[in-house]
């Protein structure tokens, strides 16, 4: 396996108080079911606009933020989603709606755009219970993805991202998703792969404070799960078999494992025929630091026009070895077929997320400088573990299960 060395990549400069994103949950209600969801589906759990305003105040009190991911639940089922988007945009933040897409109508799309929407992140994967797509593979779901991307492109000016949970079963299909995204780089700007995680009941004893707890009722607990330890490195290795030019450039480490890759960024440059390579660590460092110098914030989502102007970014080959490789590969290809010079070059971002890792001794390694922090009781908390706070009043701790218990539950 292509082993990545974190010391050779750029450590993204994000922190708890100065980050690219914050994670707003205006509702916990959802209109479909996803196997890997962290959130309990709670019908009618919509926050009022006053509660949303208060959550946004907490973000602004505690941290600089470039974008606000409007998530849930599915935010499109919130009856005042357009007002939520307007409220975020009026604060000078970029509202990005994270949705399964099922509730997206043409009028809602237009209204959210008019209210200041910056983009969408669509969650589409094959372990969702989605009307009309039962049993579809990741490859077949590319047709559904394309439908959403086209609707967003028609409205124009919106960033369009797709995320997909990666399960043991779907890992081999990850390159097909990326290949599809490459072919539609004019409409698809970001692809996110999120490794599946779950709290495994048999392997650990769980505690809230001193008290032993049962985790069966927790949304993300599983009795006999498939693999819950897929790493970002494995996803990279799978993608590189198809795209040897896939070279990650920047990362966030784990809180308990400094050499793990919790958020791993790759910026690919290509046209509708192929990728020419990946931008390197210096490119990411420059874009993050420059944006912070000029705008006081690290850079999150950018408009589609920026993704479509990768040719002008080739000037950064002067400082970034990754871009140098991209430029020379593109020039070689253009020498073989000069028609390539007429085609636009696109920058496509791929983020691989490796959520909580449970170490053998029960420690939980989180994403250091978590971008997806949400609000609970006036404080910033990890959105992937909000359910523990809601159910037990605090985060649970884990200890390896007694040998007896493991033997009892062994098949
Ligand atoms: S710590 Fe949890 S919520 Fe934060 S980025 Fe990682 S997976 Fe997402």
mmCIF file of C-alpha atoms and ligand atoms in Angstrom:
data_model
loop_
_atom_site.group_PDB
_atom_site.id
_atom_site.type_symbol
_atom_site.label_atom_id
_atom_site.label_comp_id
_atom_site.label_asym_id
_atom_site.label_seq_id
_atom_site.Cartn_x
_atom_site.Cartn_y
_atom_site.Cartn_z
ATOM 1 C CA UNK A 1 0.000 0.000 0.000
ATOM 2 C CA UNK A 2 1.164 3.535 -0.844
ATOM 3 C CA UNK A 3 2.149 4.676 2.679
ATOM 4 C CA UNK A 4 1.571 8.346 3.365
ATOM 5 C CA UNK A 5 3.902 10.266 5.668
ATOM 6 C CA UNK A 6 2.023 13.051 7.455
ATOM 7 C CA UNK A 7 5.244 15.064 7.893
ATOM 8 C CA UNK A 8 5.471 15.478 4.124
ATOM 9 C CA UNK A 9 1.925 16.840 3.826
ATOM 10 C CA UNK A 10 0.539 20.200 4.945
ATOM 11 C CA UNK A 11 -1.201 20.126 8.317
ATOM 12 C CA UNK A 12 -4.336 22.167 7.675
ATOM 13 C CA UNK A 13 -4.176 25.247 9.917
ATOM 14 C CA UNK A 14 -7.720 24.913 11.264
ATOM 15 C CA UNK A 15 -8.351 24.965 14.999
ATOM 16 C CA UNK A 16 -11.285 24.915 17.411
ATOM 17 C CA UNK A 17 -11.515 28.709 17.351
ATOM 18 C CA UNK A 18 -10.637 29.366 13.713
ATOM 19 C CA UNK A 19 -12.033 26.878 11.223
ATOM 20 C CA UNK A 20 -13.486 26.538 7.736
ATOM 21 C CA UNK A 21 -16.871 25.169 8.722
ATOM 22 C CA UNK A 22 -19.362 24.942 11.557
ATOM 23 C CA UNK A 23 -22.162 22.415 11.664
ATOM 24 C CA UNK A 24 -25.730 23.614 12.195
ATOM 25 C CA UNK A 25 -28.532 21.118 12.799
ATOM 26 C CA UNK A 26 -31.877 22.913 12.342
ATOM 27 C CA UNK A 27 -33.741 19.606 12.614
ATOM 28 C CA UNK A 28 -33.172 15.957 13.454
ATOM 29 C CA UNK A 29 -35.990 14.776 11.236
ATOM 30 C CA UNK A 30 -35.088 12.934 8.045
ATOM 31 C CA UNK A 31 -37.091 11.640 5.088
ATOM 32 C CA UNK A 32 -34.955 8.544 4.371
ATOM 33 C CA UNK A 33 -32.705 6.173 6.336
ATOM 34 C CA UNK A 34 -28.903 5.845 6.042
ATOM 35 C CA UNK A 35 -27.009 2.944 7.642
ATOM 36 C CA UNK A 36 -24.055 5.066 8.686
ATOM 37 C CA UNK A 37 -25.996 8.035 10.109
ATOM 38 C CA UNK A 38 -24.841 9.498 13.435
ATOM 39 C CA UNK A 39 -28.144 11.158 14.188
ATOM 40 C CA UNK A 40 -31.401 9.745 15.528
ATOM 41 C CA UNK A 41 -34.337 10.522 13.247
ATOM 42 C CA UNK A 42 -36.716 12.614 15.373
ATOM 43 C CA UNK A 43 -39.955 13.609 13.716
ATOM 44 C CA UNK A 44 -41.029 17.219 14.277
ATOM 45 C CA UNK A 45 -37.732 18.129 15.978
ATOM 46 C CA UNK A 46 -37.376 21.363 13.995
ATOM 47 C CA UNK A 47 -35.618 24.178 15.822
ATOM 48 C CA UNK A 48 -37.361 27.534 15.813
ATOM 49 C CA UNK A 49 -35.647 30.422 14.026
ATOM 50 C CA UNK A 50 -34.828 31.865 17.468
ATOM 51 C CA UNK A 51 -33.002 28.623 18.371
ATOM 52 C CA UNK A 52 -31.151 28.655 15.045
ATOM 53 C CA UNK A 53 -30.152 32.279 15.671
ATOM 54 C CA UNK A 54 -28.879 31.336 19.101
ATOM 55 C CA UNK A 55 -26.782 28.444 17.649
ATOM 56 C CA UNK A 56 -25.275 30.832 15.097
ATOM 57 C CA UNK A 57 -24.457 33.258 17.935
ATOM 58 C CA UNK A 58 -22.563 30.461 19.686
ATOM 59 C CA UNK A 59 -20.526 29.753 16.544
ATOM 60 C CA UNK A 60 -19.699 33.417 16.148
ATOM 61 C CA UNK A 61 -18.831 33.800 19.829
ATOM 62 C CA UNK A 62 -16.384 30.911 19.803
ATOM 63 C CA UNK A 63 -14.908 30.770 16.338
ATOM 64 C CA UNK A 64 -14.111 32.251 12.979
ATOM 65 C CA UNK A 65 -16.008 30.325 10.339
ATOM 66 C CA UNK A 66 -16.046 30.574 6.570
ATOM 67 C CA UNK A 67 -19.042 28.327 5.847
ATOM 68 C CA UNK A 68 -21.907 26.820 7.813
ATOM 69 C CA UNK A 69 -22.939 23.283 6.898
ATOM 70 C CA UNK A 70 -26.704 23.128 7.324
ATOM 71 C CA UNK A 71 -27.239 19.485 8.213
ATOM 72 C CA UNK A 72 -29.484 17.369 10.413
ATOM 73 C CA UNK A 73 -31.538 15.164 9.935
ATOM 74 C CA UNK A 74 -32.293 16.432 6.493
ATOM 75 C CA UNK A 75 -32.443 20.234 6.512
ATOM 76 C CA UNK A 76 -34.829 20.348 3.549
ATOM 77 C CA UNK A 77 -37.648 18.989 5.722
ATOM 78 C CA UNK A 78 -37.379 22.066 7.964
ATOM 79 C CA UNK A 79 -40.380 24.245 7.052
ATOM 80 C CA UNK A 80 -38.285 27.436 7.315
ATOM 81 C CA UNK A 81 -35.126 26.253 5.603
ATOM 82 C CA UNK A 82 -35.084 29.243 3.256
ATOM 83 C CA UNK A 83 -35.090 31.592 6.267
ATOM 84 C CA UNK A 84 -32.321 29.542 7.894
ATOM 85 C CA UNK A 85 -30.196 29.979 4.759
ATOM 86 C CA UNK A 86 -30.979 33.718 4.679
ATOM 87 C CA UNK A 87 -30.047 34.105 8.329
ATOM 88 C CA UNK A 88 -26.621 32.522 7.780
ATOM 89 C CA UNK A 89 -25.908 34.507 4.608
ATOM 90 C CA UNK A 90 -26.909 37.788 6.316
ATOM 91 C CA UNK A 91 -24.029 37.220 8.762
ATOM 92 C CA UNK A 92 -21.549 37.067 5.882
ATOM 93 C CA UNK A 93 -21.130 33.289 6.218
ATOM 94 C CA UNK A 94 -21.536 30.768 3.379
ATOM 95 C CA UNK A 95 -24.574 28.519 3.872
ATOM 96 C CA UNK A 96 -23.983 25.042 2.451
ATOM 97 C CA UNK A 97 -26.922 22.637 2.639
ATOM 98 C CA UNK A 98 -26.024 19.002 3.436
ATOM 99 C CA UNK A 99 -28.903 16.911 2.168
ATOM 100 C CA UNK A 100 -29.810 13.522 0.761
ATOM 101 C CA UNK A 101 -31.525 15.532 -2.001
ATOM 102 C CA UNK A 102 -34.827 13.685 -1.743
ATOM 103 C CA UNK A 103 -36.802 16.794 -0.742
ATOM 104 C CA UNK A 104 -35.224 19.146 -3.272
ATOM 105 C CA UNK A 105 -37.801 20.811 -5.517
ATOM 106 C CA UNK A 106 -37.043 23.365 -8.264
ATOM 107 C CA UNK A 107 -38.777 26.152 -6.324
ATOM 108 C CA UNK A 108 -36.948 25.357 -3.069
ATOM 109 C CA UNK A 109 -33.670 25.370 -4.966
ATOM 110 C CA UNK A 110 -34.426 28.787 -6.505
ATOM 111 C CA UNK A 111 -35.608 30.258 -3.199
ATOM 112 C CA UNK A 112 -32.533 29.061 -1.309
ATOM 113 C CA UNK A 113 -30.258 30.470 -4.019
ATOM 114 C CA UNK A 114 -32.066 33.825 -3.789
ATOM 115 C CA UNK A 115 -31.643 33.690 0.016
ATOM 116 C CA UNK A 116 -27.848 33.470 -0.374
ATOM 117 C CA UNK A 117 -27.089 29.744 -0.580
ATOM 118 C CA UNK A 118 -23.414 29.013 -1.399
ATOM 119 C CA UNK A 119 -23.722 25.349 -2.263
ATOM 120 C CA UNK A 120 -24.909 21.822 -1.661
ATOM 121 C CA UNK A 121 -23.339 18.699 -0.306
ATOM 122 C CA UNK A 122 -25.470 15.748 -1.401
ATOM 123 C CA UNK A 123 -25.189 12.549 0.576
ATOM 124 C CA UNK A 124 -25.819 9.647 -1.780
ATOM 125 C CA UNK A 125 -24.708 6.086 -1.117
ATOM 126 C CA UNK A 126 -25.966 2.567 -1.625
ATOM 127 C CA UNK A 127 -26.701 1.800 2.040
ATOM 128 C CA UNK A 128 -29.472 4.365 2.179
ATOM 129 C CA UNK A 129 -33.117 3.349 2.082
ATOM 130 C CA UNK A 130 -34.123 5.671 -0.707
ATOM 131 C CA UNK A 131 -37.430 5.341 -2.560
ATOM 132 C CA UNK A 132 -36.905 4.124 -6.105
ATOM 133 C CA UNK A 133 -33.240 3.153 -5.645
ATOM 134 C CA UNK A 134 -33.458 0.060 -3.455
ATOM 135 C CA UNK A 135 -30.538 -2.289 -4.127
ATOM 136 C CA UNK A 136 -28.790 0.158 -6.484
ATOM 137 C CA UNK A 137 -24.995 -0.048 -6.574
ATOM 138 C CA UNK A 138 -22.719 2.964 -6.240
ATOM 139 C CA UNK A 139 -22.218 2.868 -10.005
ATOM 140 C CA UNK A 140 -25.961 2.873 -10.656
ATOM 141 C CA UNK A 141 -26.379 5.732 -8.181
ATOM 142 C CA UNK A 142 -24.139 7.897 -10.355
ATOM 143 C CA UNK A 143 -27.252 8.520 -12.449
ATOM 144 C CA UNK A 144 -29.056 9.950 -9.404
ATOM 145 C CA UNK A 145 -25.964 12.008 -8.509
ATOM 146 C CA UNK A 146 -25.868 13.421 -12.022
ATOM 147 C CA UNK A 147 -29.535 14.455 -11.800
ATOM 148 C CA UNK A 148 -28.794 16.531 -8.686
ATOM 149 C CA UNK A 149 -25.602 18.002 -10.166
ATOM 150 C CA UNK A 150 -27.466 19.071 -13.306
ATOM 151 C CA UNK A 151 -30.246 20.729 -11.332
ATOM 152 C CA UNK A 152 -27.713 22.690 -9.300
ATOM 153 C CA UNK A 153 -25.706 23.637 -12.416
ATOM 154 C CA UNK A 154 -28.861 24.939 -14.113
ATOM 155 C CA UNK A 155 -29.367 27.460 -11.329
ATOM 156 C CA UNK A 156 -25.674 28.371 -11.533
ATOM 157 C CA UNK A 157 -23.133 29.871 -9.149
ATOM 158 C CA UNK A 158 -23.481 27.143 -6.501
ATOM 159 C CA UNK A 159 -20.798 24.804 -5.245
ATOM 160 C CA UNK A 160 -21.796 21.160 -5.687
ATOM 161 C CA UNK A 161 -20.298 18.397 -3.549
ATOM 162 C CA UNK A 162 -21.162 14.712 -3.127
ATOM 163 C CA UNK A 163 -20.380 12.665 -0.109
ATOM 164 C CA UNK A 164 -20.659 8.964 0.309
ATOM 165 C CA UNK A 165 -20.115 6.719 3.310
ATOM 166 C CA UNK A 166 -17.524 4.049 2.518
ATOM 167 C CA UNK A 167 -18.389 0.572 3.794
ATOM 168 C CA UNK A 168 -16.351 -2.603 3.435
ATOM 169 C CA UNK A 169 -18.764 -3.626 0.690
ATOM 170 C CA UNK A 170 -18.621 -0.325 -1.229
ATOM 171 C CA UNK A 171 -14.906 0.472 -0.902
ATOM 172 C CA UNK A 172 -14.069 -1.206 -4.251
ATOM 173 C CA UNK A 173 -16.612 1.078 -5.958
ATOM 174 C CA UNK A 174 -15.019 4.317 -4.709
ATOM 175 C CA UNK A 175 -12.968 4.756 -7.934
ATOM 176 C CA UNK A 176 -16.198 4.554 -9.973
ATOM 177 C CA UNK A 177 -17.606 7.500 -8.036
ATOM 178 C CA UNK A 178 -14.437 9.507 -8.607
ATOM 179 C CA UNK A 179 -14.346 8.569 -12.296
ATOM 180 C CA UNK A 180 -17.941 9.742 -12.642
ATOM 181 C CA UNK A 181 -17.124 12.993 -10.816
ATOM 182 C CA UNK A 182 -14.125 13.593 -13.102
ATOM 183 C CA UNK A 183 -16.285 13.229 -16.200
ATOM 184 C CA UNK A 184 -18.598 15.891 -14.772
ATOM 185 C CA UNK A 185 -15.970 18.164 -13.235
ATOM 186 C CA UNK A 186 -17.774 21.193 -14.663
ATOM 187 C CA UNK A 187 -20.705 20.425 -12.334
ATOM 188 C CA UNK A 188 -19.167 18.391 -9.491
ATOM 189 C CA UNK A 189 -16.607 20.332 -7.501
ATOM 190 C CA UNK A 190 -15.999 18.286 -4.382
ATOM 191 C CA UNK A 191 -16.185 14.577 -3.560
ATOM 192 C CA UNK A 192 -16.129 13.410 0.063
ATOM 193 C CA UNK A 193 -15.560 9.823 1.159
ATOM 194 C CA UNK A 194 -16.420 9.096 4.803
ATOM 195 C CA UNK A 195 -15.244 5.803 6.300
ATOM 196 C CA UNK A 196 -18.072 3.975 8.099
ATOM 197 C CA UNK A 197 -17.889 3.926 11.888
ATOM 198 C CA UNK A 198 -20.080 2.430 14.632
ATOM 199 C CA UNK A 199 -19.928 1.755 18.375
ATOM 200 C CA UNK A 200 -19.376 -2.001 18.559
ATOM 201 C CA UNK A 201 -21.425 -3.492 21.381
ATOM 202 C CA UNK A 202 -19.483 -6.664 22.134
ATOM 203 C CA UNK A 203 -15.944 -5.391 22.016
ATOM 204 C CA UNK A 204 -16.166 -2.744 24.743
ATOM 205 C CA UNK A 205 -17.843 -1.897 28.016
ATOM 206 C CA UNK A 206 -19.353 1.560 27.918
ATOM 207 C CA UNK A 207 -19.547 4.118 30.735
ATOM 208 C CA UNK A 208 -21.166 7.485 31.333
ATOM 209 C CA UNK A 209 -19.365 8.883 34.356
ATOM 210 C CA UNK A 210 -18.913 5.928 36.734
ATOM 211 C CA UNK A 211 -22.027 4.207 35.518
ATOM 212 C CA UNK A 212 -21.947 1.280 33.108
ATOM 213 C CA UNK A 213 -24.369 1.911 30.225
ATOM 214 C CA UNK A 214 -26.036 -0.067 27.485
ATOM 215 C CA UNK A 215 -25.357 1.395 24.052
ATOM 216 C CA UNK A 216 -27.941 -0.627 22.160
ATOM 217 C CA UNK A 217 -30.313 2.316 21.826
ATOM 218 C CA UNK A 218 -27.631 4.621 20.435
ATOM 219 C CA UNK A 219 -28.098 5.368 16.718
ATOM 220 C CA UNK A 220 -24.537 4.450 15.871
ATOM 221 C CA UNK A 221 -24.195 1.287 17.923
ATOM 222 C CA UNK A 222 -24.099 -1.983 16.004
ATOM 223 C CA UNK A 223 -24.232 -5.566 17.252
ATOM 224 C CA UNK A 224 -22.562 -7.385 14.391
ATOM 225 C CA UNK A 225 -21.168 -4.689 12.180
ATOM 226 C CA UNK A 226 -19.059 -4.932 9.132
ATOM 227 C CA UNK A 227 -15.641 -3.334 9.318
ATOM 228 C CA UNK A 228 -15.521 -0.148 11.374
ATOM 229 C CA UNK A 229 -11.810 0.490 10.899
ATOM 230 C CA UNK A 230 -11.444 1.420 7.218
ATOM 231 C CA UNK A 231 -8.675 4.010 7.068
ATOM 232 C CA UNK A 232 -8.117 7.029 4.844
ATOM 233 C CA UNK A 233 -4.906 5.323 3.676
ATOM 234 C CA UNK A 234 -6.892 2.321 2.443
ATOM 235 C CA UNK A 235 -9.274 4.557 0.528
ATOM 236 C CA UNK A 236 -6.287 6.342 -1.030
ATOM 237 C CA UNK A 237 -4.748 2.987 -2.000
ATOM 238 C CA UNK A 238 -8.026 1.924 -3.633
ATOM 239 C CA UNK A 239 -8.302 5.184 -5.574
ATOM 240 C CA UNK A 240 -4.659 5.102 -6.630
ATOM 241 C CA UNK A 241 -5.062 1.734 -8.316
ATOM 242 C CA UNK A 242 -7.242 3.534 -10.847
ATOM 243 C CA UNK A 243 -5.717 7.029 -10.560
ATOM 244 C CA UNK A 244 -1.967 6.816 -9.865
ATOM 245 C CA UNK A 245 -1.895 10.633 -10.037
ATOM 246 C CA UNK A 246 -4.069 10.810 -6.881
ATOM 247 C CA UNK A 247 -1.699 12.445 -4.350
ATOM 248 C CA UNK A 248 -3.067 13.835 -1.063
ATOM 249 C CA UNK A 249 -1.595 17.155 -0.004
ATOM 250 C CA UNK A 250 -3.059 18.196 3.358
ATOM 251 C CA UNK A 251 -4.588 16.649 6.478
ATOM 252 C CA UNK A 252 -5.948 16.868 9.983
ATOM 253 C CA UNK A 253 -4.463 14.350 12.419
ATOM 254 C CA UNK A 254 -6.149 12.283 15.126
ATOM 255 C CA UNK A 255 -6.211 13.482 18.729
ATOM 256 C CA UNK A 256 -4.804 10.158 20.014
ATOM 257 C CA UNK A 257 -2.916 9.074 16.882
ATOM 258 C CA UNK A 258 -0.852 11.937 15.467
ATOM 259 C CA UNK A 259 0.108 9.984 12.345
ATOM 260 C CA UNK A 260 -3.464 9.106 11.357
ATOM 261 C CA UNK A 261 -5.305 11.013 8.640
ATOM 262 C CA UNK A 262 -8.715 12.121 9.860
ATOM 263 C CA UNK A 263 -9.360 14.654 7.102
ATOM 264 C CA UNK A 264 -7.220 14.051 4.072
ATOM 265 C CA UNK A 265 -7.393 16.497 1.178
ATOM 266 C CA UNK A 266 -6.452 15.878 -2.453
ATOM 267 C CA UNK A 267 -6.815 18.526 -5.156
ATOM 268 C CA UNK A 268 -6.907 16.969 -8.606
ATOM 269 C CA UNK A 269 -6.513 18.876 -11.850
ATOM 270 C CA UNK A 270 -8.065 17.468 -14.999
ATOM 271 C CA UNK A 271 -10.351 17.849 -17.969
ATOM 272 C CA UNK A 272 -13.142 15.649 -19.244
ATOM 273 C CA UNK A 273 -10.646 13.055 -20.485
ATOM 274 C CA UNK A 274 -8.275 12.556 -17.581
ATOM 275 C CA UNK A 275 -6.600 13.902 -14.473
ATOM 276 C CA UNK A 276 -3.142 15.413 -15.008
ATOM 277 C CA UNK A 277 -2.047 15.259 -11.387
ATOM 278 C CA UNK A 278 -2.640 16.694 -7.931
ATOM 279 C CA UNK A 279 -1.718 20.047 -6.417
ATOM 280 C CA UNK A 280 0.899 19.724 -3.695
ATOM 281 C CA UNK A 281 1.103 20.825 -0.028
ATOM 282 C CA UNK A 282 2.506 24.286 -0.880
ATOM 283 C CA UNK A 283 -0.518 25.039 -3.043
ATOM 284 C CA UNK A 284 -2.893 24.317 -0.153
ATOM 285 C CA UNK A 285 -0.728 26.223 2.324
ATOM 286 C CA UNK A 286 -0.678 29.274 0.067
ATOM 287 C CA UNK A 287 -4.434 29.255 -0.520
ATOM 288 C CA UNK A 288 -5.253 28.830 3.180
ATOM 289 C CA UNK A 289 -2.757 31.381 4.466
ATOM 290 C CA UNK A 290 -3.493 33.921 1.739
ATOM 291 C CA UNK A 291 -7.235 33.749 2.362
ATOM 292 C CA UNK A 292 -6.663 34.172 6.081
ATOM 293 C CA UNK A 293 -4.367 37.147 5.516
ATOM 294 C CA UNK A 294 -6.812 38.872 3.208
ATOM 295 C CA UNK A 295 -10.186 37.835 4.641
ATOM 296 C CA UNK A 296 -9.386 36.769 8.195
ATOM 297 C CA UNK A 297 -10.759 33.261 7.593
ATOM 298 C CA UNK A 298 -9.500 29.965 6.305
ATOM 299 C CA UNK A 299 -10.934 28.967 2.958
ATOM 300 C CA UNK A 300 -13.856 26.552 2.754
ATOM 301 C CA UNK A 301 -16.147 26.312 -0.216
ATOM 302 C CA UNK A 302 -15.343 28.315 -3.352
ATOM 303 C CA UNK A 303 -17.659 29.202 -6.274
ATOM 304 C CA UNK A 304 -17.720 26.958 -9.381
ATOM 305 C CA UNK A 305 -15.832 29.585 -11.399
ATOM 306 C CA UNK A 306 -12.780 29.076 -9.169
ATOM 307 C CA UNK A 307 -12.856 25.305 -9.759
ATOM 308 C CA UNK A 308 -13.047 25.944 -13.497
ATOM 309 C CA UNK A 309 -9.993 28.189 -13.574
ATOM 310 C CA UNK A 310 -7.311 25.601 -12.812
ATOM 311 C CA UNK A 311 -5.326 26.739 -15.852
ATOM 312 C CA UNK A 312 -4.504 30.072 -14.199
ATOM 313 C CA UNK A 313 -3.486 28.164 -11.057
ATOM 314 C CA UNK A 314 -0.713 26.466 -13.033
ATOM 315 C CA UNK A 315 1.279 29.672 -12.397
ATOM 316 C CA UNK A 316 1.772 28.304 -8.879
ATOM 317 C CA UNK A 317 4.033 25.656 -10.423
ATOM 318 C CA UNK A 318 6.743 28.185 -9.534
ATOM 319 C CA UNK A 319 6.354 27.318 -5.835
ATOM 320 C CA UNK A 320 4.479 24.026 -5.752
ATOM 321 C CA UNK A 321 6.129 20.828 -7.041
ATOM 322 C CA UNK A 322 2.697 19.167 -7.364
ATOM 323 C CA UNK A 323 1.497 21.874 -9.732
ATOM 324 C CA UNK A 324 4.791 21.598 -11.610
ATOM 325 C CA UNK A 325 4.036 17.933 -12.306
ATOM 326 C CA UNK A 326 0.462 18.799 -13.329
ATOM 327 C CA UNK A 327 1.725 21.494 -15.732
ATOM 328 C CA UNK A 328 4.280 19.253 -17.392
ATOM 329 C CA UNK A 329 1.877 16.319 -17.703
ATOM 330 C CA UNK A 330 -0.766 18.619 -19.251
ATOM 331 C CA UNK A 331 1.748 20.177 -21.655
ATOM 332 C CA UNK A 332 2.945 16.729 -22.754
ATOM 333 C CA UNK A 333 -0.642 15.649 -23.362
ATOM 334 C CA UNK A 334 -1.339 18.906 -25.249
ATOM 335 C CA UNK A 335 1.727 18.357 -27.452
ATOM 336 C CA UNK A 336 0.258 14.976 -28.438
ATOM 337 C CA UNK A 337 -3.211 16.468 -29.015
ATOM 338 C CA UNK A 338 -3.303 20.301 -29.310
ATOM 339 C CA UNK A 339 -7.130 20.252 -29.036
ATOM 340 C CA UNK A 340 -6.580 19.787 -25.305
ATOM 341 C CA UNK A 341 -5.359 23.386 -25.080
ATOM 342 C CA UNK A 342 -8.879 24.569 -25.875
ATOM 343 C CA UNK A 343 -10.498 22.612 -23.045
ATOM 344 C CA UNK A 344 -10.978 24.122 -19.601
ATOM 345 C CA UNK A 345 -8.962 22.618 -16.765
ATOM 346 C CA UNK A 346 -10.867 21.912 -13.546
ATOM 347 C CA UNK A 347 -9.691 21.704 -9.977
ATOM 348 C CA UNK A 348 -11.603 19.009 -8.147
ATOM 349 C CA UNK A 349 -11.301 18.516 -4.421
ATOM 350 C CA UNK A 350 -11.496 15.093 -2.768
ATOM 351 C CA UNK A 351 -11.763 14.921 1.018
ATOM 352 C CA UNK A 352 -11.434 11.585 2.799
ATOM 353 C CA UNK A 353 -12.771 11.574 6.350
ATOM 354 C CA UNK A 354 -11.807 8.920 8.869
ATOM 355 C CA UNK A 355 -14.122 9.584 11.828
ATOM 356 C CA UNK A 356 -13.637 8.420 15.408
ATOM 357 C CA UNK A 357 -11.113 5.599 15.791
ATOM 358 C CA UNK A 358 -11.451 3.436 18.875
ATOM 359 C CA UNK A 359 -8.042 2.227 20.036
ATOM 360 C CA UNK A 360 -7.549 -1.184 21.658
ATOM 361 C CA UNK A 361 -7.530 0.297 25.165
ATOM 362 C CA UNK A 362 -10.814 2.124 24.539
ATOM 363 C CA UNK A 363 -9.392 5.593 23.848
ATOM 364 C CA UNK A 364 -11.213 7.430 21.093
ATOM 365 C CA UNK A 365 -9.146 9.303 18.562
ATOM 366 C CA UNK A 366 -11.130 12.232 17.194
ATOM 367 C CA UNK A 367 -10.369 14.671 14.386
ATOM 368 C CA UNK A 368 -7.955 17.200 15.849
ATOM 369 C CA UNK A 369 -9.517 20.640 15.123
ATOM 370 C CA UNK A 370 -12.868 19.172 14.119
ATOM 371 C CA UNK A 371 -14.539 21.331 11.457
ATOM 372 C CA UNK A 372 -17.968 19.742 12.001
ATOM 373 C CA UNK A 373 -18.593 21.087 15.480
ATOM 374 C CA UNK A 374 -22.173 21.825 16.376
ATOM 375 C CA UNK A 375 -23.882 23.467 19.341
ATOM 376 C CA UNK A 376 -25.284 21.792 22.438
ATOM 377 C CA UNK A 377 -26.205 23.682 25.601
ATOM 378 C CA UNK A 378 -24.424 26.788 24.375
ATOM 379 C CA UNK A 379 -21.148 24.916 23.810
ATOM 380 C CA UNK A 380 -19.318 23.560 20.764
ATOM 381 C CA UNK A 381 -19.462 19.768 20.563
ATOM 382 C CA UNK A 382 -18.485 17.118 18.016
ATOM 383 C CA UNK A 383 -21.535 16.598 15.795
ATOM 384 C CA UNK A 384 -20.665 12.922 15.269
ATOM 385 C CA UNK A 385 -21.152 12.306 19.017
ATOM 386 C CA UNK A 386 -24.014 14.642 19.817
ATOM 387 C CA UNK A 387 -26.336 11.683 20.420
ATOM 388 C CA UNK A 388 -24.259 10.639 23.459
ATOM 389 C CA UNK A 389 -24.785 14.051 25.054
ATOM 390 C CA UNK A 390 -28.497 13.923 24.314
ATOM 391 C CA UNK A 391 -28.931 10.377 25.621
ATOM 392 C CA UNK A 392 -26.482 10.167 28.533
ATOM 393 C CA UNK A 393 -25.842 13.848 29.286
ATOM 394 C CA UNK A 394 -22.133 13.419 28.496
ATOM 395 C CA UNK A 395 -19.686 11.613 26.232
ATOM 396 C CA UNK A 396 -19.348 7.916 26.916
ATOM 397 C CA UNK A 397 -16.026 6.292 27.709
ATOM 398 C CA UNK A 398 -15.031 2.798 26.677
ATOM 399 C CA UNK A 399 -12.962 -0.012 28.155
ATOM 400 C CA UNK A 400 -12.125 -3.305 26.478
ATOM 401 C CA UNK A 401 -14.897 -5.813 27.256
ATOM 402 C CA UNK A 402 -14.179 -8.580 29.756
ATOM 403 C CA UNK A 403 -12.925 -11.785 28.112
ATOM 404 C CA UNK A 404 -16.018 -13.643 29.373
ATOM 405 C CA UNK A 405 -18.372 -11.280 27.557
ATOM 406 C CA UNK A 406 -16.440 -11.512 24.289
ATOM 407 C CA UNK A 407 -16.429 -15.342 24.483
ATOM 408 C CA UNK A 408 -20.144 -15.406 25.207
ATOM 409 C CA UNK A 409 -20.936 -13.357 22.127
ATOM 410 C CA UNK A 410 -18.450 -15.082 19.805
ATOM 411 C CA UNK A 411 -20.181 -16.878 16.910
HETATM 412 S S1 LIG B 1 -14.614 14.659 15.127
HETATM 413 FE FE1 LIG B 1 -16.536 13.786 14.360
HETATM 414 S S2 LIG B 1 -17.768 15.563 13.819
HETATM 415 FE FE2 LIG B 1 -15.666 16.247 13.975
HETATM 416 S S3 LIG B 1 -14.858 16.089 11.914
HETATM 417 FE FE3 LIG B 1 -14.347 14.200 12.933
HETATM 418 S S4 LIG B 1 -15.997 12.832 12.404
HETATM 419 FE FE4 LIG B 1 -16.736 14.890 11.949
#
